Coordinates of N, CA and C in Angstrom, one line a residue:
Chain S
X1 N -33.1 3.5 -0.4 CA -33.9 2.2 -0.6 C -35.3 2.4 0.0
X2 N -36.4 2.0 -0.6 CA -37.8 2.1 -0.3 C -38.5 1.3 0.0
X3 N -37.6 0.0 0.0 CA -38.4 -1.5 0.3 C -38.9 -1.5 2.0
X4 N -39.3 -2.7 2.1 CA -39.1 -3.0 3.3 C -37.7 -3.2 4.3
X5 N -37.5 -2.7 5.3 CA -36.7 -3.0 6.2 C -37.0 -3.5 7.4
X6 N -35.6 -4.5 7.7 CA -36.0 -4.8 9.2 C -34.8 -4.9 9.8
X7 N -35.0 -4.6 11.4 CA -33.9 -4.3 12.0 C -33.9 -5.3 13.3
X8 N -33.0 -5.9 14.0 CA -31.4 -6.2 13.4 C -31.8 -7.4 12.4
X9 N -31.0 -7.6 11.3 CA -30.7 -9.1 10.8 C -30.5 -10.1 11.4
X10 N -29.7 -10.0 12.2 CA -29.3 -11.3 12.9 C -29.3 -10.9 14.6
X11 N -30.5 -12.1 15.4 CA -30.1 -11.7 16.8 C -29.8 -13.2 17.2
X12 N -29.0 -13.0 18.3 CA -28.2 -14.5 18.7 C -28.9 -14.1 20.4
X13 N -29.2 -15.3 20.8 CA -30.1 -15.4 22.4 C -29.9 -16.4 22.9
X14 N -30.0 -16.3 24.2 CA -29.9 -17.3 25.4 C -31.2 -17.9 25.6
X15 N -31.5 -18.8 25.6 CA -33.1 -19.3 25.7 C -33.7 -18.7 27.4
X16 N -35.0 -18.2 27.2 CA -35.8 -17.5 27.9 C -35.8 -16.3 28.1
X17 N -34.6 -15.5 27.1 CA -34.3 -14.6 26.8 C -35.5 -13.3 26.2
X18 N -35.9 -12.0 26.2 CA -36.5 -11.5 25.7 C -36.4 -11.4 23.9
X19 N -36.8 -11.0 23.0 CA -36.2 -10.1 21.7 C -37.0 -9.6 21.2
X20 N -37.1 -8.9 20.6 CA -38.0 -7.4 19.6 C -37.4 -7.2 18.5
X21 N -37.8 -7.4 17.7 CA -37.4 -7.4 16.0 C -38.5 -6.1 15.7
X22 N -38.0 -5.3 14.5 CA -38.6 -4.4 14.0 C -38.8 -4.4 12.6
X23 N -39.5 -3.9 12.0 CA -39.9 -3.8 10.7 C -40.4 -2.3 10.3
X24 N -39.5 -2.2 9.2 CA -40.3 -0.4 8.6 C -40.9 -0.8 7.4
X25 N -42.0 -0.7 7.1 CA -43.1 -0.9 5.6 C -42.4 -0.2 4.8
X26 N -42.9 -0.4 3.4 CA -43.0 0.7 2.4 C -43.7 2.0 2.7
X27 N -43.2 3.1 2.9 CA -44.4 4.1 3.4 C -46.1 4.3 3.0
X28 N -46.1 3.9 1.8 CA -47.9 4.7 1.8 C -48.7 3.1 2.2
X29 N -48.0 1.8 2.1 CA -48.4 0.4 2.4 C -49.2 0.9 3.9
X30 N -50.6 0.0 3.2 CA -51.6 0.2 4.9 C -51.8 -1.2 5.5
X31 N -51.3 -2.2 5.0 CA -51.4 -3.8 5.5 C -49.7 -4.2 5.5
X32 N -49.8 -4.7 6.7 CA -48.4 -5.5 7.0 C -48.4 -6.7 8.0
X33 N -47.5 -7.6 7.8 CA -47.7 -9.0 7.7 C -46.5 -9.5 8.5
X34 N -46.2 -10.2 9.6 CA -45.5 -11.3 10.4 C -45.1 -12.4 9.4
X35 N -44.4 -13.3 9.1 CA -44.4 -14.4 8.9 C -43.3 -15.0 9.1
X36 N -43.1 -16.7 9.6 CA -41.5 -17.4 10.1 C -41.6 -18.5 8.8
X37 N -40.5 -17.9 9.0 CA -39.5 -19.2 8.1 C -38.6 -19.7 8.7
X38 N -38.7 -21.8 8.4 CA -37.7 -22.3 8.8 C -37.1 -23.2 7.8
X39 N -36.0 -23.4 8.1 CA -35.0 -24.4 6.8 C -35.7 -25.3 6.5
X40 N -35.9 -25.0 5.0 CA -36.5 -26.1 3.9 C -38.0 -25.9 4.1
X41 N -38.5 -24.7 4.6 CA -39.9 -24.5 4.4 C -40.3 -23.5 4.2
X42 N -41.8 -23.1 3.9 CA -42.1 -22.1 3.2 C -42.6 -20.6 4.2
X43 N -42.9 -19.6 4.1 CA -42.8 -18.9 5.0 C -44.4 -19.3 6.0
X44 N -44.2 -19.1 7.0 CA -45.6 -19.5 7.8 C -45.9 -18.1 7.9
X45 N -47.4 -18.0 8.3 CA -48.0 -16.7 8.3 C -48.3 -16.3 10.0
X46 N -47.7 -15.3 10.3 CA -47.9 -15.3 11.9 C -49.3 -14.3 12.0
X47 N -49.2 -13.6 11.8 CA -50.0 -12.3 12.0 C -50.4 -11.2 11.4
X48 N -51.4 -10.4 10.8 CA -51.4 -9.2 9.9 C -51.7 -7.9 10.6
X49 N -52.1 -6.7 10.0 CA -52.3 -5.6 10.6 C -52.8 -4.7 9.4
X50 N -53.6 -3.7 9.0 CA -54.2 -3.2 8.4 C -54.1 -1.8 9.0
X51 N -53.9 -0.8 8.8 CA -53.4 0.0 9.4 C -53.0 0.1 10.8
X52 N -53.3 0.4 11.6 CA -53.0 0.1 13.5 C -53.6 -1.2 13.9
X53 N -54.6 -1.8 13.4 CA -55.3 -2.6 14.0 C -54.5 -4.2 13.7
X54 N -54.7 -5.1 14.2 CA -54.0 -6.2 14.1 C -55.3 -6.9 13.9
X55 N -55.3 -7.3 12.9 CA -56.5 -7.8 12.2 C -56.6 -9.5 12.5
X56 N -55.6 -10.2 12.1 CA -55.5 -11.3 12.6 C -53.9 -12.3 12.7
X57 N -54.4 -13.6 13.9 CA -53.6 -14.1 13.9 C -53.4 -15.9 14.4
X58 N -52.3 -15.9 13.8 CA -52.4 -17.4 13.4 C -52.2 -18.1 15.0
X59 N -52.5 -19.6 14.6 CA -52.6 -20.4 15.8 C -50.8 -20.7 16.4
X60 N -50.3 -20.4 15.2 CA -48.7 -20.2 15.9 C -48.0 -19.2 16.5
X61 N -48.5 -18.2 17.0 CA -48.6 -17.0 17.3 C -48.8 -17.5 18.8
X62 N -48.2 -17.7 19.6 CA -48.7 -18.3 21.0 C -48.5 -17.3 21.8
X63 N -48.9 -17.2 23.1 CA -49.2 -16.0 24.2 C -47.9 -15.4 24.8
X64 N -46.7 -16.4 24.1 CA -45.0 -15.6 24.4 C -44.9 -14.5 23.2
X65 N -45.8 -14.3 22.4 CA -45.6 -13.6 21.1 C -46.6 -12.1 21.1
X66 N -45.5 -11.1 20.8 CA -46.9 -10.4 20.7 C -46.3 -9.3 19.5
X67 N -47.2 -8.7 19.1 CA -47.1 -7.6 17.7 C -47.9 -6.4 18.1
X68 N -47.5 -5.4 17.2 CA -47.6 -3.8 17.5 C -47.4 -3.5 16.3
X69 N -48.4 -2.0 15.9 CA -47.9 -1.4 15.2 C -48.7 -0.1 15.2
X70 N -48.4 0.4 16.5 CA -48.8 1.3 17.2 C -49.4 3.0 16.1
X71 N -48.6 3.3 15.2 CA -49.4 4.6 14.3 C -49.5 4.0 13.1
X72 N -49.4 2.7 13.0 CA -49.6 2.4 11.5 C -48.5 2.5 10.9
X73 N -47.7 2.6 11.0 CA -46.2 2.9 10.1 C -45.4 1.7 10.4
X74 N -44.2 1.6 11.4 CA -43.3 0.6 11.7 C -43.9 -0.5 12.5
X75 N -43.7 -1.5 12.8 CA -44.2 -2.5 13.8 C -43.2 -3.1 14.9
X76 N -43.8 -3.8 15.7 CA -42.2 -4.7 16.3 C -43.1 -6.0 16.8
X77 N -42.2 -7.3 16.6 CA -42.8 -8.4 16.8 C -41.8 -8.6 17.8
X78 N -42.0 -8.8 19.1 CA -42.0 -9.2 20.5 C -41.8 -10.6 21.0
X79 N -41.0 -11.6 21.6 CA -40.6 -12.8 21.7 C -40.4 -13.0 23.2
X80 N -41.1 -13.4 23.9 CA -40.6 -13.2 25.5 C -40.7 -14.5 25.7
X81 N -39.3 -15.0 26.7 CA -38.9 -16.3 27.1 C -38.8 -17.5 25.7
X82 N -38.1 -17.1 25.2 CA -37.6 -17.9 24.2 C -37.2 -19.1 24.4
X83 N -37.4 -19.9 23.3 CA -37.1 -21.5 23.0 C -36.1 -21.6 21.9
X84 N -35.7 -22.6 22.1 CA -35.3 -23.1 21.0 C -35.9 -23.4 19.6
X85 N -36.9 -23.5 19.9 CA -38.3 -24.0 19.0 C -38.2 -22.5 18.2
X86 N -38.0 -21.3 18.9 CA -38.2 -20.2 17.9 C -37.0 -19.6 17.5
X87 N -35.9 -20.3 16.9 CA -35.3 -19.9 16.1 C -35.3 -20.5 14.4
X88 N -35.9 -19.3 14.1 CA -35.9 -19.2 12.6 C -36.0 -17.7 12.0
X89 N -36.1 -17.8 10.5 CA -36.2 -16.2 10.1 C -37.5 -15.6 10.1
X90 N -37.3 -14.5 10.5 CA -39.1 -13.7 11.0 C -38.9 -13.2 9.7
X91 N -40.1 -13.2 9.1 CA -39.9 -12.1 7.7 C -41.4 -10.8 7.9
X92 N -40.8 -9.7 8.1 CA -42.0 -8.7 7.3 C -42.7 -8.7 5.7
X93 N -44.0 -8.5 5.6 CA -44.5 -7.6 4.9 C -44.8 -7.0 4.4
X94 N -45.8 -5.9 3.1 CA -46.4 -5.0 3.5 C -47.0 -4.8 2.3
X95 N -48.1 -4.1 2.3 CA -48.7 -4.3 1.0 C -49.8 -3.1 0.6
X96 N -50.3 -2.7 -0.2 CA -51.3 -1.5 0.0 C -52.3 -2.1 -1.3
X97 N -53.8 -1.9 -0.1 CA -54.9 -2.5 -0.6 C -55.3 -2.2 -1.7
X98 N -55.6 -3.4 -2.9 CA -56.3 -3.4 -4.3 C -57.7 -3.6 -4.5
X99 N -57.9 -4.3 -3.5 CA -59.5 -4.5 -3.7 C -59.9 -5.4 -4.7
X100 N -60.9 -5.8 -5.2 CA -61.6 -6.5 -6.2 C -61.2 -8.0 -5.7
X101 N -61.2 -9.1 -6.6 CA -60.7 -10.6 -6.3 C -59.4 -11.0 -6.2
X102 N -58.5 -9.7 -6.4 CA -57.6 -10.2 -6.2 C -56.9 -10.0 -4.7
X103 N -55.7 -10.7 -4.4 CA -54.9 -10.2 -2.8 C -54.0 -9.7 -3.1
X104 N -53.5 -8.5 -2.4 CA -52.7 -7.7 -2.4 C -51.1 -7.7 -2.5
X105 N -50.4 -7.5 -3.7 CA -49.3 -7.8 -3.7 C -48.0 -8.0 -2.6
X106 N -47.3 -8.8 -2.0 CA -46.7 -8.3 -0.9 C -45.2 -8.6 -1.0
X107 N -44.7 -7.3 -0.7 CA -43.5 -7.0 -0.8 C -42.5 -7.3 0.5
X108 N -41.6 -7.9 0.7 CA -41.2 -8.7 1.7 C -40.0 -8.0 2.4
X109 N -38.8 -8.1 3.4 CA -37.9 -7.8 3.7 C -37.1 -8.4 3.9
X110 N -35.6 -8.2 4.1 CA -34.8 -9.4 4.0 C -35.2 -9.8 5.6
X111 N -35.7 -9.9 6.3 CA -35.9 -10.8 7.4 C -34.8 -10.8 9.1
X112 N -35.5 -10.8 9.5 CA -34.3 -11.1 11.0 C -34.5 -12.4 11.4
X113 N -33.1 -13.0 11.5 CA -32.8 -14.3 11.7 C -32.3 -14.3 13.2
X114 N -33.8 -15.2 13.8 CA -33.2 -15.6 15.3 C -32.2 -16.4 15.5
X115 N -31.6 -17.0 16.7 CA -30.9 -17.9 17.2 C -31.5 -18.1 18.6
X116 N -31.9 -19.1 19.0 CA -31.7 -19.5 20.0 C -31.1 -20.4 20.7
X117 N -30.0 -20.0 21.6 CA -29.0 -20.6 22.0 C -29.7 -22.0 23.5
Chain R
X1 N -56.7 -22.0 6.9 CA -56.5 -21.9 5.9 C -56.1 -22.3 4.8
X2 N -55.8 -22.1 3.5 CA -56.2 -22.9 2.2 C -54.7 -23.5 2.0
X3 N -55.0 -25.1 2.4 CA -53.4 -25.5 2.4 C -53.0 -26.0 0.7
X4 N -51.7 -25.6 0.4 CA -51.1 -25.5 -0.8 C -49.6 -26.6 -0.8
X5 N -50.0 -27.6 -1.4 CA -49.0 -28.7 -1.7 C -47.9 -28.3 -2.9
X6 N -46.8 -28.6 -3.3 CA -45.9 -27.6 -3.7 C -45.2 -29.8 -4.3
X7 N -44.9 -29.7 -5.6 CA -43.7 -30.9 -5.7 C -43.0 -30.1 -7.4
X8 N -42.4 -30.8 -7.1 CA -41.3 -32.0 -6.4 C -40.5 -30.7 -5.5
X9 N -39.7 -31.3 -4.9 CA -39.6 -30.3 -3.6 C -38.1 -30.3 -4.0
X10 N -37.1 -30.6 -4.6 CA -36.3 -30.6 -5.1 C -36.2 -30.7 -6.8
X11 N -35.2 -30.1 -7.5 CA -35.1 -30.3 -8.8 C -33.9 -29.7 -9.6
X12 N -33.3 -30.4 -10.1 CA -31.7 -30.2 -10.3 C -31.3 -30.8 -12.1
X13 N -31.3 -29.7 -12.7 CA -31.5 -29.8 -14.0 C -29.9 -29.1 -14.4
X14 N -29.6 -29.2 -16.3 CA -28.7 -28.7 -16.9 C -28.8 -27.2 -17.5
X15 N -28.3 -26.2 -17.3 CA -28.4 -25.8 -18.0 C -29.1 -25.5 -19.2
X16 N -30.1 -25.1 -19.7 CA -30.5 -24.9 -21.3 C -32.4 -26.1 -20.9
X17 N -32.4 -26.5 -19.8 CA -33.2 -27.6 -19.7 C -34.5 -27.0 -19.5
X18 N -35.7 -27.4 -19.7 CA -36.7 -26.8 -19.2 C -36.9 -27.6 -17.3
X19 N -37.6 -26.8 -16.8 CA -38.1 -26.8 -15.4 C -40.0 -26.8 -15.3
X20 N -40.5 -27.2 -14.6 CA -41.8 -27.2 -14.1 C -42.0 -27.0 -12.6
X21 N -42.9 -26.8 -11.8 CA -43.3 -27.1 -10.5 C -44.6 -27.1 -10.3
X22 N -45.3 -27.2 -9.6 CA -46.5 -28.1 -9.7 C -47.2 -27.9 -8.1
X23 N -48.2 -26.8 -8.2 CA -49.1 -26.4 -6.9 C -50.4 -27.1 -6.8
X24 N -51.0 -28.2 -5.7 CA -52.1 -28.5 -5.7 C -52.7 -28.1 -4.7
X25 N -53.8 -28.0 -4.4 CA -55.0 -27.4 -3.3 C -56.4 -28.6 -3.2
X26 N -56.5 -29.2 -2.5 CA -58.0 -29.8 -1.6 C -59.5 -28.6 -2.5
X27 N -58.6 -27.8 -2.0 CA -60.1 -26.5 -2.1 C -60.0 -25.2 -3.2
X28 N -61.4 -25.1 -3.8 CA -61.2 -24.3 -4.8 C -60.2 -23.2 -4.2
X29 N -58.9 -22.5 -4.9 CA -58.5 -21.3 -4.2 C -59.3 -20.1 -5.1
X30 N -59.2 -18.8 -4.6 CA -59.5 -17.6 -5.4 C -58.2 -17.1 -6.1
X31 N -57.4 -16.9 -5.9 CA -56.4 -16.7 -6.4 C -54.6 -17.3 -6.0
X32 N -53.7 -17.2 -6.6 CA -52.9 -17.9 -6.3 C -51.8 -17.2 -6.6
X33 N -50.4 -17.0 -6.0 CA -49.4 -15.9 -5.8 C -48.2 -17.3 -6.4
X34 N -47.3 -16.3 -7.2 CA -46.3 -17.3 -7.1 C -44.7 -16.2 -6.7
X35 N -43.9 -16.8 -5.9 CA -42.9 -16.1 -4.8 C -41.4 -16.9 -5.8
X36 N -40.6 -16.2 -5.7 CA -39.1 -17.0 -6.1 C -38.1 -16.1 -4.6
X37 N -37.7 -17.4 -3.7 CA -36.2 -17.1 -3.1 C -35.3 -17.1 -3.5
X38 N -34.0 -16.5 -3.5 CA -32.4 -16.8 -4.1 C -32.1 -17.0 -2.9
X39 N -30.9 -18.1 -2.8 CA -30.1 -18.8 -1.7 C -30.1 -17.3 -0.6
X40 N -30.5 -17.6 0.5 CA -30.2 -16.5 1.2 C -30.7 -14.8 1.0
X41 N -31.9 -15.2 0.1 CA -32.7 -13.8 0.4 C -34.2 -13.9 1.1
X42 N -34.7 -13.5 0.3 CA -36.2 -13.0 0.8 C -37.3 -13.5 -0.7
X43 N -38.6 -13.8 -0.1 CA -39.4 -13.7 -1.3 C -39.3 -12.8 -1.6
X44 N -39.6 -12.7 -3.1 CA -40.3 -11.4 -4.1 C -41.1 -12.1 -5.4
X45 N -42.1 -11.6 -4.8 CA -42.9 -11.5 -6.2 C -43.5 -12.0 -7.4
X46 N -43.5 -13.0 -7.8 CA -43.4 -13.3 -9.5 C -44.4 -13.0 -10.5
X47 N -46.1 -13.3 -9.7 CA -47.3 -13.3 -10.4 C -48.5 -13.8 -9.6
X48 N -49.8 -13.4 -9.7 CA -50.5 -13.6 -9.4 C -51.7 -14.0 -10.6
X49 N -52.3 -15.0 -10.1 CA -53.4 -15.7 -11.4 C -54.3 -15.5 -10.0
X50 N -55.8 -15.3 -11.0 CA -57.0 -15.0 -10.2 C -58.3 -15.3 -11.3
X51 N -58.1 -15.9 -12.7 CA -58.7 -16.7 -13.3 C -59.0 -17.9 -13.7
X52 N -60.0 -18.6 -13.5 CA -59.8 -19.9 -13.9 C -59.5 -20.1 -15.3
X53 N -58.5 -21.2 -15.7 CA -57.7 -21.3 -16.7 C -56.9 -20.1 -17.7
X54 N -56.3 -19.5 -16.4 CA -55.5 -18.3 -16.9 C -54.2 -18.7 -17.0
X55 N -53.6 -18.1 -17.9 CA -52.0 -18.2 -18.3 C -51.3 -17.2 -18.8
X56 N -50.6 -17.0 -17.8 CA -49.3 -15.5 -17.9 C -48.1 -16.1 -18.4
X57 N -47.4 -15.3 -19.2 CA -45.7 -15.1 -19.1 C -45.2 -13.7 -19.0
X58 N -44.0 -14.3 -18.6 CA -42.8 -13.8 -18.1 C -41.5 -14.1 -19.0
X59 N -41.5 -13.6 -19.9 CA -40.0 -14.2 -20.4 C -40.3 -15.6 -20.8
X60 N -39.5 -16.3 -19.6 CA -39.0 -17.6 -20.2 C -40.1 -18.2 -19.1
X61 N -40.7 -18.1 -18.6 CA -41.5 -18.4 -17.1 C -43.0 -17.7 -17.8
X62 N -43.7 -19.4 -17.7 CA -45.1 -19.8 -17.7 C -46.2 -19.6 -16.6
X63 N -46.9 -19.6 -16.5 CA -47.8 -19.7 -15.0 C -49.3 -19.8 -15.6
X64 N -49.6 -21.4 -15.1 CA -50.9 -21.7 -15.1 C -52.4 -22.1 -14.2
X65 N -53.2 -21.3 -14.3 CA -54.4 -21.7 -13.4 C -55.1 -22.5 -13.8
X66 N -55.8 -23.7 -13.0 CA -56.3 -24.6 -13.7 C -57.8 -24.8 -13.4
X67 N -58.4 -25.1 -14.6 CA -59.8 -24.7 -14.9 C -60.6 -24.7 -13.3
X68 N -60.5 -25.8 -12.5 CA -61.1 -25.7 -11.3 C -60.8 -24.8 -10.1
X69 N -59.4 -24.1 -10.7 CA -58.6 -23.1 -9.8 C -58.5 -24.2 -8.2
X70 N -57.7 -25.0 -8.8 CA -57.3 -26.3 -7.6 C -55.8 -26.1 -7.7
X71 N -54.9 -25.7 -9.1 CA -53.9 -26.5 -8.9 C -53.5 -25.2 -10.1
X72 N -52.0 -25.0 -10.0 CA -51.1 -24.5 -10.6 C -50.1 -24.4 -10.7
X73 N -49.2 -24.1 -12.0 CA -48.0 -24.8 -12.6 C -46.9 -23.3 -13.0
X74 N -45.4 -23.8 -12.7 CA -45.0 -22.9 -13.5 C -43.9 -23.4 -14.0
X75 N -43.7 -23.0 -15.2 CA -43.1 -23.9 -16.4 C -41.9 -22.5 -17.0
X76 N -40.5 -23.5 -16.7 CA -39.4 -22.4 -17.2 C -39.0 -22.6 -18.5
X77 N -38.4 -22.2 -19.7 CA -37.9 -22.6 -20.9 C -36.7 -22.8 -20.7
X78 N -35.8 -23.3 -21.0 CA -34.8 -22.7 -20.9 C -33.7 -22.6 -20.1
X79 N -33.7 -23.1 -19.0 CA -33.2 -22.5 -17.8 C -32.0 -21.7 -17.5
X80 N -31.7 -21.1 -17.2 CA -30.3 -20.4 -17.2 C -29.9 -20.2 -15.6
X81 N -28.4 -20.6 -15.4 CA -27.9 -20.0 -13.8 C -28.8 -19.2 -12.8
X82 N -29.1 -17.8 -13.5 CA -29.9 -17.2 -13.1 C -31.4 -17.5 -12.5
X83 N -32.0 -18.2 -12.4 CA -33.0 -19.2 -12.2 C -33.1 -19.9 -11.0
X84 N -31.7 -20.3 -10.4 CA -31.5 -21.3 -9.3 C -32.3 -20.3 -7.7
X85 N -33.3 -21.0 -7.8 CA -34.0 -20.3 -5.9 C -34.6 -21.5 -5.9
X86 N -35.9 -21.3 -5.1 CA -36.7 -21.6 -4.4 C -38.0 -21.0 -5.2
X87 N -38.7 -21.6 -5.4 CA -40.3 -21.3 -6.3 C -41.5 -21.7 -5.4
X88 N -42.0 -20.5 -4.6 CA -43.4 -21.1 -3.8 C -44.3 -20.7 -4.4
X89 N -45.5 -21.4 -4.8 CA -46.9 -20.7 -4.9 C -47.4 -20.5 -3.4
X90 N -48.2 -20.0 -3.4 CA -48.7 -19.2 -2.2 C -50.5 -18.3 -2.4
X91 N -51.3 -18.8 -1.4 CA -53.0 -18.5 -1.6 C -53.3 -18.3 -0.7
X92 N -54.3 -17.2 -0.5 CA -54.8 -17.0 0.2 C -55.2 -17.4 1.5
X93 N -55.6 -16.8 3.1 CA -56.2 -17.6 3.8 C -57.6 -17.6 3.5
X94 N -58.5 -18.3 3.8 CA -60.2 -18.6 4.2 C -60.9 -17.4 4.7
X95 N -60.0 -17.0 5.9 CA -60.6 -15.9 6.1 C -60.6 -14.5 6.2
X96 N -59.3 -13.8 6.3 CA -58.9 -12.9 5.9 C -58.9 -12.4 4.5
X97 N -58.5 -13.7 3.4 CA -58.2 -12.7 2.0 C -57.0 -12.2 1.8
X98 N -56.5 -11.8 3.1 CA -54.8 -11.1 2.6 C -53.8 -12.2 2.8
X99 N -53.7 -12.4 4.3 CA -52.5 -13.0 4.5 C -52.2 -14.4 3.9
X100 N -51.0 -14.6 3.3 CA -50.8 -16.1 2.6 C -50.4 -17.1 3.2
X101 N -51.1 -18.2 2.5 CA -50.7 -19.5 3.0 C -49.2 -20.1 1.8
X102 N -48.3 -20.3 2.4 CA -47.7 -20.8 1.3 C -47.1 -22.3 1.2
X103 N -46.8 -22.7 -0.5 CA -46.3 -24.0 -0.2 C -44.8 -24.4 0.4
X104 N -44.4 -25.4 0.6 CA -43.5 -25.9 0.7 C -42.0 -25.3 -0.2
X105 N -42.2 -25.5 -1.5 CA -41.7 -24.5 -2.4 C -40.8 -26.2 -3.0
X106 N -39.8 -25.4 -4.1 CA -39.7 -26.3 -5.0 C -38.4 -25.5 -5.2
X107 N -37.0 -26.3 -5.0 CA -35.5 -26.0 -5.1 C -35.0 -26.5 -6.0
X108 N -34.8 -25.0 -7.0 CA -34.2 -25.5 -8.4 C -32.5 -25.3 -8.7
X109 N -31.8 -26.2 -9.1 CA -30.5 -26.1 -8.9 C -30.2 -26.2 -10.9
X110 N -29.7 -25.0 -11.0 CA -29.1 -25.4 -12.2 C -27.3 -25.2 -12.8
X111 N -27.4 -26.5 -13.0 CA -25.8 -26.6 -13.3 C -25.4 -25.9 -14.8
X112 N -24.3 -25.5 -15.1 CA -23.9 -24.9 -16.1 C -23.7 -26.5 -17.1

C-alpha cells in the first residue's frame, strides 16, 4: 500500500497523559498536513510542513502540541498533558506541489483516533 | 482563513433520487476542493474547481463554481447506496495557499 499511513489507530489515555501519533506520507509528497476531526465536523486544519520546515500553524495548535518532521519523510504530532477537550481523530496529509492557481491535491490517512479518559 | 459554510448538513433521500449540497463563502475563494467520507473512513478526493463558472463531472456527480467563485454546488443523479458519506467542500487558507479550510460537510443517507 502507498497511501498515507498512520500509526497507532486508536490510542486510549488518562488525561495529562503524554501521546505521539505518527504519520508516513506518500514517498516523493514534499507538503504534509496535521488536521483534527471531531463528531459531526469537518476536519480542522492544525499545522503544515513543506519539506522539514513547518511552515505553518493554526490558532488551535496550542503550546501542549507540537509537530516534527525532522528529514522530511515521516512526522509525529506530539500531545503533552492531555484533556479531554483533545480527544478526536488526528488525520495526516500529504501532497506534492503543482504550482500555478491551483492547491495541491491531498491525499489523507485513515487517522489516529484519540481518547481521552 | 477562508470560512466555508456547507448546508443542509443532513440529507436523507430514496434511492434513484437526485441529491445537491450547497458551499457558500463571505469571500472571493481561489479555488475550491470537494472531499467525500464513508461512515468511518477518511477523506479522499473528489474535485477541485479553480474557475469562475466552471463545471466538472464525474459520472453521476456535478460540481459547480459560481461566477463570483463565492459559492459551490455538487449535484448527484441518481443516487445509488454507494453514495451514502459525508460531502465537504473545502478552500483554501488566506495565507498559506495549501492547507484547507473545510466545511461542515453535508450527510447523505440513501435508503434502498
Amino acid at each position: 500500500d502507498t497511501g498515507v499511513s498512520q500509526d497507532p489507530r486508536h490510542k486510549i489515555t488518562k488525561r495529562g497523559q503524554n501521546v505521539t501519533f505518527r504519520c508516513d506520507p506518500i514517498s516523493e509528497h514534499n507538503r504534509l498536513y496535521w488536521y483534527r476531526q471531531t463528531l459531526g465536523q469537518g476536519p480542522e486544519f492544525l499545522t503544515y510542513f513543506q519539506n522539514e520546515a513547518q511552515l505553518e500553524k493554526s490558532r488551535l495548535l496550542s503550546d501542549r502540541f507540537s509537530a516534527e518532521r525532522p528529514k522530511g519523510s515521516f512526522s509525529t504530532l506530539e500531545i503533552q498533558r492531555t484533556e479531554q477537550g483533545d480527544s478526536a481523530m488526528y488525520l495526516c496529509a500529504s501532497s506534492l506541489t503543482s504550482g500555478g492557481t491551483s492547491t495541491d491535491t491531498q491525499y489523507f490517512g485513515p487517522g489516529t483516533r484519540l481518547t481521552v479518559l | 482563513g477562508q470560512q466555508v459554510m456547507q448546508i443542509p448538513q443532513y440529507q436523507h433521500v430514496q434511492e434513484g433520487e437526485d441529491f445537491t449540497t450547497y458551499c457558500n463563502s463571505s469571500t472571493t475563494l481561489s479555488n475550491i476542493q470537494w472531499y467525500k467520507q464513508r461512515p468511518g473512513g477518511h477523506p479522499v478526493f473528489l474535485i477541485q474547481l479553480v474557475k469562475s463558472g466552471e463545471v466538472k463531472k464525474q459520472k453521476r456527480l456535478t460540481f459547480q463554481f459560481g461566477e463570483a467563485k463565492k459559492n459551490s454546488s455538487l449535484h448527484i443523479t441518481a443516487t445509488q447506496t454507494t453514495d451514502v458519506g459525508t460531502y465537504f467542500c473545502a478552500a483554501p487558507f488566506l495565507r498559506s495557499g495549501y492547507a484547507l479550510n473545510f466545511g461542515k460537510g453535508t450527510s447523505l443517507l440513501v435508503t434502498p
